[in-house]
GROMACS .gro file of C-alpha atoms in nm:
model
   69
    1MET     CA    1   1.349  10.099   8.336
    2ALA     CA    2   1.408  10.306   8.657
    3GLY     CA    3   1.815  10.321   8.575
    4VAL     CA    4   1.753  10.443   8.213
    5VAL     CA    5   1.512  10.724   8.364
    6SER     CA    6   1.811  10.802   8.620
    7VAL     CA    7   2.068  10.821   8.367
    8ALA     CA    8   1.855  11.029   8.133
    9LEU     CA    9   1.789  11.269   8.415
   10ILE     CA   10   2.173  11.304   8.511
   11VAL     CA   11   2.268  11.339   8.147
   12ARG     CA   12   2.026  11.607   8.130
   13ALA     CA   13   2.158  11.762   8.435
   14LEU     CA   14   2.513  11.773   8.280
   15ILE     CA   15   2.379  11.930   7.975
   16MET     CA   16   2.143  12.209   8.087
   17GLY     CA   17   2.293  12.261   8.466
   18SER     CA   18   2.485  12.516   8.593
   19TRP     CA   19   2.885  12.485   8.623
   20LEU     CA   20   2.825  12.417   8.988
   21SER     CA   21   2.594  12.141   8.918
   22ARG     CA   22   2.801  11.986   8.666
   23LEU     CA   23   3.118  12.004   8.901
   24TYR     CA   24   2.918  11.820   9.142
   25LEU     CA   25   2.807  11.532   8.949
   26LEU     CA   26   3.137  11.506   8.789
   27THR     CA   27   3.309  11.469   9.134
   28MET     CA   28   3.037  11.252   9.258
   29TYR     CA   29   3.051  10.996   8.969
   30ALA     CA   30   3.442  11.015   8.954
   31ASN     CA   31   3.430  10.836   9.264
   32TYR     CA   32   3.234  10.539   9.135
   33LEU     CA   33   3.464  10.541   8.804
   34LEU     CA   34   3.781  10.538   9.029
   35PHE     CA   35   3.667  10.241   9.209
   36PHE     CA   36   3.483  10.041   8.961
   37GLY     CA   37   3.702  10.167   8.636
   38PRO     CA   38   3.971   9.908   8.638
   39TYR     CA   39   3.713   9.628   8.671
   40PHE     CA   40   3.534   9.740   8.365
   41VAL     CA   41   3.840   9.800   8.172
   42GLY     CA   42   3.963   9.452   8.248
   43ARG     CA   43   3.624   9.325   8.104
   44LEU     CA   44   3.654   9.526   7.808
   45LYS     CA   45   3.978   9.421   7.712
   46ALA     CA   46   3.876   9.033   7.798
   47PHE     CA   47   3.584   9.092   7.572
   48TYR     CA   48   3.811   9.206   7.271
   49ARG     CA   49   4.068   8.956   7.325
   50ARG     CA   50   3.829   8.673   7.299
   51LYS     CA   51   3.647   8.820   6.983
   52LYS     CA   52   4.003   8.856   6.829
   53PHE     CA   53   4.078   8.461   6.921
   54GLN     CA   54   3.715   8.371   6.776
   55GLN     CA   55   3.810   8.557   6.438
   56GLU     CA   56   4.133   8.378   6.431
   57VAL     CA   57   3.980   8.054   6.481
   58ALA     CA   58   3.726   8.110   6.246
   59ALA     CA   59   3.986   8.232   5.959
   60GLY     CA   60   4.161   7.883   6.035
   61ARG     CA   61   4.499   8.062   6.177
   62VAL     CA   62   4.448   7.924   6.541
   63ARG     CA   63   4.345   7.541   6.618
   64GLU     CA   64   4.107   7.546   6.916
   65ASP     CA   65   4.295   7.282   7.082
   66GLU     CA   66   4.630   7.459   7.045
   67PRO     CA   67   4.776   7.669   7.338
   68THR     CA   68   4.784   8.040   7.233
   69GLU     CA   69   5.067   8.203   7.459
   0.00000   0.00000   0.00000
C-alpha cells in the first residue's frame, strides 16, 4: 500500500511539478531503469515466449515432449 502511495506522489510530481523537478525525478529514476531495465526486459520476453508456446501446445501445433529449438 505504501508503494502505491509513493508511486502516486511521484506521478503527481511529474505531472504537476516544475520542469526542474521533472528533470530531477527523471534523472533519479533513469539510474534505476539503466540498472534493472535489462532484467525486466528479459522477464517480459520470457513471459511472452512462454505464452506463445502454451498457445501453440493448446492448438496442437507443438507436442509438449517435442524439443522446440
